[in-house]
C-alpha cells in the first residue's frame, strides 16, 4: 500500500489560512471515516489534531479543521500562528486492518 | 495522565532481531477497547505504521513488514513489545502509541527511541 500523497510544503502569513491535501490512490479515504491528521515539531513525537475526518481531540484549537471530498482529505489551519510551523501528516485506514500515513507536508509561517 | 515510554537497544546488527518495549503508566493497558501501536520514522523521512496489538494479543501488521515483525503484550507488566528482524533500512525513530478505538487515531505517544542498524 503506497503512502498517501501530500504536497511537500505549504506556507502562509500569520493570521491567514493554509490548507493541506491528502490523496489516496485506492480505497481508504473515500470508503472509511478513519482519516487522522498529526502535527509534528522537530525532534518531537507527533500530536493528534484531527481524527475521524473532522473531529478534534480535547485541547486542540478550533483553528484546525478537517474535511473530505472523494478520495482527498484536507486539513485547514486558520489564523496561522508562529507555533503552527511544523510537519503535518495525514493517515487513513485502507481496509484489511491496514493503516497508511501520508508523505508529510512542511508548513512554514512566513 | 497516560504516559508511554519506549526502551531497547540503540544499535542493532543487520539480520538480528530488534526488541523494543513500551511501558505504559497512568492507566491499565487492558482497559476498554484500546489498541496499542508501533510507528516508525527514518531520519528525515515520514511516518510508517508498523502494527497494532490488543490486550488479548490479537495483532494487525503492516503487510510490507509482516514477514519480519511480531508484536506481544504483557498486561501484568503493563507493557507491549515489538520484535523486528532488521536490515539497514530499518534505522529509524520508533514510537509506541495508543489507538483509543482501533481507528488508527493515535492519541498518546511515547517520546520515541532511535535505533540504528549496523551492517
PDB file of C-alpha atoms in Angstrom:
ATOM      1  CA  UNK A   1       0.000   0.000   0.000  1.00  0.00           C
ATOM      2  CA  UNK A   2       1.590   3.297  -1.087  1.00  0.00           C
ATOM      3  CA  UNK A   3       1.771   6.315   1.165  1.00  0.00           C
ATOM      4  CA  UNK A   4      -0.961   8.897   0.823  1.00  0.00           C
ATOM      5  CA  UNK A   5       0.099  11.884  -1.284  1.00  0.00           C
ATOM      6  CA  UNK A   6       0.604  15.267   0.358  1.00  0.00           C
ATOM      7  CA  UNK A   7       2.287  18.399  -1.012  1.00  0.00           C
ATOM      8  CA  UNK A   8       5.851  18.633   0.318  1.00  0.00           C
ATOM      9  CA  UNK A   9       5.377  22.170   1.546  1.00  0.00           C
ATOM     10  CA  UNK A  10       2.817  24.869   2.239  1.00  0.00           C
ATOM     11  CA  UNK A  11       3.083  28.354   3.659  1.00  0.00           C
ATOM     12  CA  UNK A  12       1.045  31.292   4.837  1.00  0.00           C
ATOM     13  CA  UNK A  13       1.350  34.581   6.645  1.00  0.00           C
ATOM     14  CA  UNK A  14       0.360  34.993  10.283  1.00  0.00           C
ATOM     15  CA  UNK A  15      -3.388  35.329  10.632  1.00  0.00           C
ATOM     16  CA  UNK A  16      -4.023  33.780   7.224  1.00  0.00           C
ATOM     17  CA  UNK A  17      -5.087  30.227   6.377  1.00  0.00           C
ATOM     18  CA  UNK A  18      -3.349  27.266   4.824  1.00  0.00           C
ATOM     19  CA  UNK A  19      -4.924  24.084   3.502  1.00  0.00           C
ATOM     20  CA  UNK A  20      -3.098  20.782   3.077  1.00  0.00           C
ATOM     21  CA  UNK A  21      -4.428  17.994   0.871  1.00  0.00           C
ATOM     22  CA  UNK A  22      -4.071  14.242   1.338  1.00  0.00           C
ATOM     23  CA  UNK A  23      -4.928  11.999  -1.585  1.00  0.00           C
ATOM     24  CA  UNK A  24      -5.242   8.237  -1.685  1.00  0.00           C
ATOM     25  CA  UNK A  25      -4.771   6.178  -4.833  1.00  0.00           C
ATOM     26  CA  UNK A  26      -7.009   3.317  -3.742  1.00  0.00           C
ATOM     27  CA  UNK A  27      -9.902   2.682  -1.372  1.00  0.00           C
ATOM     28  CA  UNK A  28      -9.436   4.254   2.010  1.00  0.00           C
ATOM     29  CA  UNK A  29     -10.122   7.943   2.342  1.00  0.00           C
ATOM     30  CA  UNK A  30     -13.357   7.711   0.369  1.00  0.00           C
ATOM     31  CA  UNK A  31     -14.545   4.438   1.896  1.00  0.00           C
ATOM     32  CA  UNK A  32     -13.853   4.821   5.612  1.00  0.00           C
ATOM     33  CA  UNK A  33     -14.325   7.580   8.188  1.00  0.00           C
ATOM     34  CA  UNK A  34     -10.898   6.956   9.698  1.00  0.00           C
ATOM     35  CA  UNK A  35      -8.759   9.834   8.473  1.00  0.00           C
ATOM     36  CA  UNK A  36      -6.461  11.434  11.037  1.00  0.00           C
ATOM     37  CA  UNK A  37      -4.064  14.360  10.995  1.00  0.00           C
ATOM     38  CA  UNK A  38      -0.928  14.811  13.083  1.00  0.00           C
ATOM     39  CA  UNK A  39       1.305  17.791  13.820  1.00  0.00           C
ATOM     40  CA  UNK A  40       4.990  17.158  14.451  1.00  0.00           C
ATOM     41  CA  UNK A  41       7.523  19.713  15.625  1.00  0.00           C
ATOM     42  CA  UNK A  42      11.241  18.977  15.094  1.00  0.00           C
ATOM     43  CA  UNK A  43      12.555  16.335  17.460  1.00  0.00           C
ATOM     44  CA  UNK A  44       9.128  15.704  18.959  1.00  0.00           C
ATOM     45  CA  UNK A  45       6.563  12.945  18.757  1.00  0.00           C
ATOM     46  CA  UNK A  46       3.548  13.541  16.502  1.00  0.00           C
ATOM     47  CA  UNK A  47       0.428  15.039  18.061  1.00  0.00           C
ATOM     48  CA  UNK A  48      -3.079  14.035  17.015  1.00  0.00           C
ATOM     49  CA  UNK A  49      -5.032  17.114  15.878  1.00  0.00           C
ATOM     50  CA  UNK A  50      -7.874  15.634  13.814  1.00  0.00           C
ATOM     51  CA  UNK A  51      -9.488  12.180  13.900  1.00  0.00           C
ATOM     52  CA  UNK A  52     -12.377  10.536  12.069  1.00  0.00           C
ATOM     53  CA  UNK A  53     -12.038  13.100   9.270  1.00  0.00           C
ATOM     54  CA  UNK A  54     -13.440  16.138  11.114  1.00  0.00           C
ATOM     55  CA  UNK A  55     -13.223  15.612  14.886  1.00  0.00           C
ATOM     56  CA  UNK A  56     -10.810  17.494  17.153  1.00  0.00           C
ATOM     57  CA  UNK A  57      -9.365  15.972  20.327  1.00  0.00           C
ATOM     58  CA  UNK A  58      -9.884  17.917  23.507  1.00  0.00           C
ATOM     59  CA  UNK A  59      -7.459  20.817  23.763  1.00  0.00           C
ATOM     60  CA  UNK A  60      -6.842  21.235  20.029  1.00  0.00           C
ATOM     61  CA  UNK A  61      -7.779  24.774  18.931  1.00  0.00           C
ATOM     62  CA  UNK A  62     -10.718  25.130  16.563  1.00  0.00           C
ATOM     63  CA  UNK A  63      -8.327  26.842  14.154  1.00  0.00           C
ATOM     64  CA  UNK A  64      -7.629  23.299  12.959  1.00  0.00           C
ATOM     65  CA  UNK A  65     -10.332  21.711  10.844  1.00  0.00           C
ATOM     66  CA  UNK A  66     -10.621  18.631   8.671  1.00  0.00           C
ATOM     67  CA  UNK A  67     -12.719  17.815   5.643  1.00  0.00           C
ATOM     68  CA  UNK A  68     -13.011  15.289   2.847  1.00  0.00           C
ATOM     69  CA  UNK A  69     -14.116  15.197  -0.775  1.00  0.00           C
ATOM     70  CA  UNK A  70     -13.967  11.890  -2.584  1.00  0.00           C
ATOM     71  CA  UNK A  71     -10.535  10.337  -2.136  1.00  0.00           C
ATOM     72  CA  UNK A  72      -8.952  13.571  -0.887  1.00  0.00           C
ATOM     73  CA  UNK A  73      -8.897  14.696   2.725  1.00  0.00           C
ATOM     74  CA  UNK A  74      -7.849  18.194   3.720  1.00  0.00           C
ATOM     75  CA  UNK A  75      -6.568  19.963   6.800  1.00  0.00           C
ATOM     76  CA  UNK A  76      -7.109  23.709   7.125  1.00  0.00           C
ATOM     77  CA  UNK A  77      -5.242  25.815   9.651  1.00  0.00           C
ATOM     78  CA  UNK A  78      -6.924  29.174  10.072  1.00  0.00           C
ATOM     79  CA  UNK A  79      -5.470  32.209  11.787  1.00  0.00           C
ATOM     80  CA  UNK A  80      -1.932  30.940  11.358  1.00  0.00           C
ATOM     81  CA  UNK A  81       0.357  31.402  14.330  1.00  0.00           C
ATOM     82  CA  UNK A  82       4.115  31.018  14.597  1.00  0.00           C
ATOM     83  CA  UNK A  83       3.730  27.827  16.624  1.00  0.00           C
ATOM     84  CA  UNK A  84       1.819  26.204  13.759  1.00  0.00           C
ATOM     85  CA  UNK A  85       5.085  25.904  11.834  1.00  0.00           C
ATOM     86  CA  UNK A  86       5.617  22.152  11.804  1.00  0.00           C
ATOM     87  CA  UNK A  87       5.304  18.995   9.718  1.00  0.00           C
ATOM     88  CA  UNK A  88       1.804  17.655   9.198  1.00  0.00           C
ATOM     89  CA  UNK A  89       0.883  14.071   8.359  1.00  0.00           C
ATOM     90  CA  UNK A  90      -2.416  12.532   7.373  1.00  0.00           C
ATOM     91  CA  UNK A  91      -3.271   8.886   7.876  1.00  0.00           C
ATOM     92  CA  UNK A  92      -6.119   6.668   6.802  1.00  0.00           C
ATOM     93  CA  UNK A  93      -7.499   3.205   7.345  1.00  0.00           C
ATOM     94  CA  UNK A  94      -7.288   1.462   3.962  1.00  0.00           C
ATOM     95  CA  UNK A  95      -9.054  -1.795   4.791  1.00  0.00           C
ATOM     96  CA  UNK A  96      -7.849  -5.260   5.754  1.00  0.00           C
ATOM     97  CA  UNK A  97      -6.644  -3.956   9.145  1.00  0.00           C
ATOM     98  CA  UNK A  98      -4.072  -1.730   7.467  1.00  0.00           C
ATOM     99  CA  UNK A  99      -3.252   1.935   8.039  1.00  0.00           C
ATOM    100  CA  UNK A 100      -1.223   4.248   5.830  1.00  0.00           C
ATOM    101  CA  UNK A 101       0.365   7.607   6.569  1.00  0.00           C
ATOM    102  CA  UNK A 102       0.772  10.476   4.167  1.00  0.00           C
ATOM    103  CA  UNK A 103       4.117  11.657   2.843  1.00  0.00           C
ATOM    104  CA  UNK A 104       4.067  14.727   5.065  1.00  0.00           C
ATOM    105  CA  UNK A 105       3.814  18.486   4.496  1.00  0.00           C
ATOM    106  CA  UNK A 106       6.097  21.097   5.967  1.00  0.00           C
ATOM    107  CA  UNK A 107       4.149  24.210   6.872  1.00  0.00           C
ATOM    108  CA  UNK A 108       6.058  27.476   7.052  1.00  0.00           C
ATOM    109  CA  UNK A 109       4.643  30.602   8.666  1.00  0.00           C
ATOM    110  CA  UNK A 110       6.040  33.492   6.680  1.00  0.00           C
TER     111      UNK A 110
ATOM    112  CA  UNK B   1      -2.213  11.343  32.600  1.00  0.00           C
ATOM    113  CA  UNK B   2      -1.291   8.405  30.403  1.00  0.00           C
ATOM    114  CA  UNK B   3       2.412   8.111  29.606  1.00  0.00           C
ATOM    115  CA  UNK B   4       4.252   5.782  27.247  1.00  0.00           C
ATOM    116  CA  UNK B   5       7.985   5.107  27.248  1.00  0.00           C
ATOM    117  CA  UNK B   6       9.974   3.102  24.729  1.00  0.00           C
ATOM    118  CA  UNK B   7      13.052   1.145  25.795  1.00  0.00           C
ATOM    119  CA  UNK B   8      15.538  -1.022  23.976  1.00  0.00           C
ATOM    120  CA  UNK B   9      18.936  -1.047  22.277  1.00  0.00           C
ATOM    121  CA  UNK B  10      20.108   1.955  20.325  1.00  0.00           C
ATOM    122  CA  UNK B  11      22.206  -0.153  17.962  1.00  0.00           C
ATOM    123  CA  UNK B  12      21.441  -3.493  16.349  1.00  0.00           C
ATOM    124  CA  UNK B  13      23.332  -5.541  13.770  1.00  0.00           C
ATOM    125  CA  UNK B  14      21.733  -6.307  10.436  1.00  0.00           C
ATOM    126  CA  UNK B  15      19.851  -9.654  10.349  1.00  0.00           C
ATOM    127  CA  UNK B  16      19.454  -9.642  14.129  1.00  0.00           C
ATOM    128  CA  UNK B  17      16.176  -9.157  15.964  1.00  0.00           C
ATOM    129  CA  UNK B  18      15.361  -5.762  17.430  1.00  0.00           C
ATOM    130  CA  UNK B  19      13.218  -5.904  20.535  1.00  0.00           C
ATOM    131  CA  UNK B  20      11.603  -2.730  21.844  1.00  0.00           C
ATOM    132  CA  UNK B  21       9.297  -2.470  24.813  1.00  0.00           C
ATOM    133  CA  UNK B  22       6.716   0.214  25.531  1.00  0.00           C
ATOM    134  CA  UNK B  23       5.933   0.724  29.211  1.00  0.00           C
ATOM    135  CA  UNK B  24       2.577   2.335  29.906  1.00  0.00           C
ATOM    136  CA  UNK B  25       1.836   4.290  33.081  1.00  0.00           C
ATOM    137  CA  UNK B  26      -1.218   6.200  34.245  1.00  0.00           C
ATOM    138  CA  UNK B  27      -3.743   3.553  33.275  1.00  0.00           C
ATOM    139  CA  UNK B  28      -4.088  -0.180  32.638  1.00  0.00           C
ATOM    140  CA  UNK B  29      -3.153  -1.446  29.203  1.00  0.00           C
ATOM    141  CA  UNK B  30      -6.093  -3.840  29.414  1.00  0.00           C
ATOM    142  CA  UNK B  31      -8.644  -1.059  29.754  1.00  0.00           C
ATOM    143  CA  UNK B  32     -11.624  -0.896  27.449  1.00  0.00           C
ATOM    144  CA  UNK B  33     -11.143  -1.220  23.701  1.00  0.00           C
ATOM    145  CA  UNK B  34      -7.702   0.314  23.385  1.00  0.00           C
ATOM    146  CA  UNK B  35      -5.215  -0.884  20.820  1.00  0.00           C
ATOM    147  CA  UNK B  36      -1.501  -0.241  21.180  1.00  0.00           C
ATOM    148  CA  UNK B  37       0.625   0.545  18.185  1.00  0.00           C
ATOM    149  CA  UNK B  38       4.115   0.989  16.834  1.00  0.00           C
ATOM    150  CA  UNK B  39       5.040   3.672  14.297  1.00  0.00           C
ATOM    151  CA  UNK B  40       8.498   4.474  12.978  1.00  0.00           C
ATOM    152  CA  UNK B  41      10.202   7.364  11.223  1.00  0.00           C
ATOM    153  CA  UNK B  42      13.519   7.041   9.356  1.00  0.00           C
ATOM    154  CA  UNK B  43      15.777  10.081   9.797  1.00  0.00           C
ATOM    155  CA  UNK B  44      14.432  12.994   7.757  1.00  0.00           C
ATOM    156  CA  UNK B  45      11.523  10.948   6.400  1.00  0.00           C
ATOM    157  CA  UNK B  46       7.847  10.350   7.046  1.00  0.00           C
ATOM    158  CA  UNK B  47       5.877   8.139   9.392  1.00  0.00           C
ATOM    159  CA  UNK B  48       5.177   4.451   8.810  1.00  0.00           C
ATOM    160  CA  UNK B  49       2.667   2.353  10.743  1.00  0.00           C
ATOM    161  CA  UNK B  50       4.242  -0.938  11.807  1.00  0.00           C
ATOM    162  CA  UNK B  51       1.371  -2.635  13.591  1.00  0.00           C
ATOM    163  CA  UNK B  52      -1.093  -2.592  16.470  1.00  0.00           C
ATOM    164  CA  UNK B  53      -1.992  -5.071  19.199  1.00  0.00           C
ATOM    165  CA  UNK B  54      -4.940  -5.586  21.510  1.00  0.00           C
ATOM    166  CA  UNK B  55      -4.786  -6.713  25.144  1.00  0.00           C
ATOM    167  CA  UNK B  56      -5.820 -10.213  24.063  1.00  0.00           C
ATOM    168  CA  UNK B  57      -2.743 -10.497  21.865  1.00  0.00           C
ATOM    169  CA  UNK B  58      -4.615 -10.033  18.594  1.00  0.00           C
ATOM    170  CA  UNK B  59      -2.353  -8.015  16.322  1.00  0.00           C
ATOM    171  CA  UNK B  60      -2.557  -6.315  12.941  1.00  0.00           C
ATOM    172  CA  UNK B  61       0.620  -5.741  10.957  1.00  0.00           C
ATOM    173  CA  UNK B  62       1.717  -3.618   8.027  1.00  0.00           C
ATOM    174  CA  UNK B  63       1.710  -6.043   5.073  1.00  0.00           C
ATOM    175  CA  UNK B  64       5.118  -4.794   3.948  1.00  0.00           C
ATOM    176  CA  UNK B  65       6.668  -5.779   7.277  1.00  0.00           C
ATOM    177  CA  UNK B  66       4.538  -8.778   8.213  1.00  0.00           C
ATOM    178  CA  UNK B  67       7.179 -11.380   7.427  1.00  0.00           C
ATOM    179  CA  UNK B  68       9.694  -9.761   9.812  1.00  0.00           C
ATOM    180  CA  UNK B  69       7.564  -8.418  12.669  1.00  0.00           C
ATOM    181  CA  UNK B  70       5.837  -9.820  15.704  1.00  0.00           C
ATOM    182  CA  UNK B  71       4.048  -7.918  18.465  1.00  0.00           C
ATOM    183  CA  UNK B  72       3.415  -9.100  22.005  1.00  0.00           C
ATOM    184  CA  UNK B  73       1.647  -7.749  25.081  1.00  0.00           C
ATOM    185  CA  UNK B  74       2.184  -8.316  28.802  1.00  0.00           C
ATOM    186  CA  UNK B  75      -0.804  -6.967  30.686  1.00  0.00           C
ATOM    187  CA  UNK B  76       0.691  -7.944  34.064  1.00  0.00           C
ATOM    188  CA  UNK B  77       3.600  -5.574  33.438  1.00  0.00           C
ATOM    189  CA  UNK B  78       1.505  -3.007  31.535  1.00  0.00           C
ATOM    190  CA  UNK B  79       3.845  -3.331  28.577  1.00  0.00           C
ATOM    191  CA  UNK B  80       3.765  -4.256  24.932  1.00  0.00           C
ATOM    192  CA  UNK B  81       6.665  -5.102  22.655  1.00  0.00           C
ATOM    193  CA  UNK B  82       7.905  -5.050  19.084  1.00  0.00           C
ATOM    194  CA  UNK B  83      10.217  -7.669  17.607  1.00  0.00           C
ATOM    195  CA  UNK B  84      11.697  -6.950  14.182  1.00  0.00           C
ATOM    196  CA  UNK B  85      14.366  -8.777  12.182  1.00  0.00           C
ATOM    197  CA  UNK B  86      16.315  -5.835  10.847  1.00  0.00           C
ATOM    198  CA  UNK B  87      18.182  -4.616   7.792  1.00  0.00           C
ATOM    199  CA  UNK B  88      19.966  -1.275   7.352  1.00  0.00           C
ATOM    200  CA  UNK B  89      16.716   0.211   6.022  1.00  0.00           C
ATOM    201  CA  UNK B  90      15.148  -0.209   9.455  1.00  0.00           C
ATOM    202  CA  UNK B  91      17.220   2.590  11.018  1.00  0.00           C
ATOM    203  CA  UNK B  92      14.578   4.923  12.443  1.00  0.00           C
ATOM    204  CA  UNK B  93      12.979   6.513  15.456  1.00  0.00           C
ATOM    205  CA  UNK B  94      10.445   4.020  16.800  1.00  0.00           C
ATOM    206  CA  UNK B  95       7.352   5.324  18.577  1.00  0.00           C
ATOM    207  CA  UNK B  96       4.786   3.457  20.616  1.00  0.00           C
ATOM    208  CA  UNK B  97       1.305   4.946  20.828  1.00  0.00           C
ATOM    209  CA  UNK B  98      -2.280   4.337  21.909  1.00  0.00           C
ATOM    210  CA  UNK B  99      -5.148   3.894  19.478  1.00  0.00           C
ATOM    211  CA  UNK B 100      -8.224   4.520  21.588  1.00  0.00           C
ATOM    212  CA  UNK B 101     -10.745   2.775  19.353  1.00  0.00           C
ATOM    213  CA  UNK B 102      -8.853   0.817  16.683  1.00  0.00           C
ATOM    214  CA  UNK B 103      -9.409   3.587  14.179  1.00  0.00           C
ATOM    215  CA  UNK B 104      -5.775   4.385  13.536  1.00  0.00           C
ATOM    216  CA  UNK B 105      -6.016   7.597  15.545  1.00  0.00           C
ATOM    217  CA  UNK B 106      -3.072   7.544  17.927  1.00  0.00           C
ATOM    218  CA  UNK B 107      -3.801   9.972  20.753  1.00  0.00           C
ATOM    219  CA  UNK B 108      -0.951   9.251  23.186  1.00  0.00           C
ATOM    220  CA  UNK B 109       2.650   8.770  22.055  1.00  0.00           C
ATOM    221  CA  UNK B 110       5.961   7.866  23.605  1.00  0.00           C
ATOM    222  CA  UNK B 111       8.902  10.192  23.077  1.00  0.00           C
ATOM    223  CA  UNK B 112      10.479   7.824  20.560  1.00  0.00           C
ATOM    224  CA  UNK B 113      13.574   5.636  20.544  1.00  0.00           C
ATOM    225  CA  UNK B 114      16.281   5.981  17.906  1.00  0.00           C
ATOM    226  CA  UNK B 115      17.509   2.643  16.631  1.00  0.00           C
ATOM    227  CA  UNK B 116      20.456   2.380  14.265  1.00  0.00           C
ATOM    228  CA  UNK B 117      21.165  -0.771  12.293  1.00  0.00           C
ATOM    229  CA  UNK B 118      24.778  -1.547  11.502  1.00  0.00           C
ATOM    230  CA  UNK B 119      25.957  -3.789   8.733  1.00  0.00           C
TER     231      UNK B 119
END
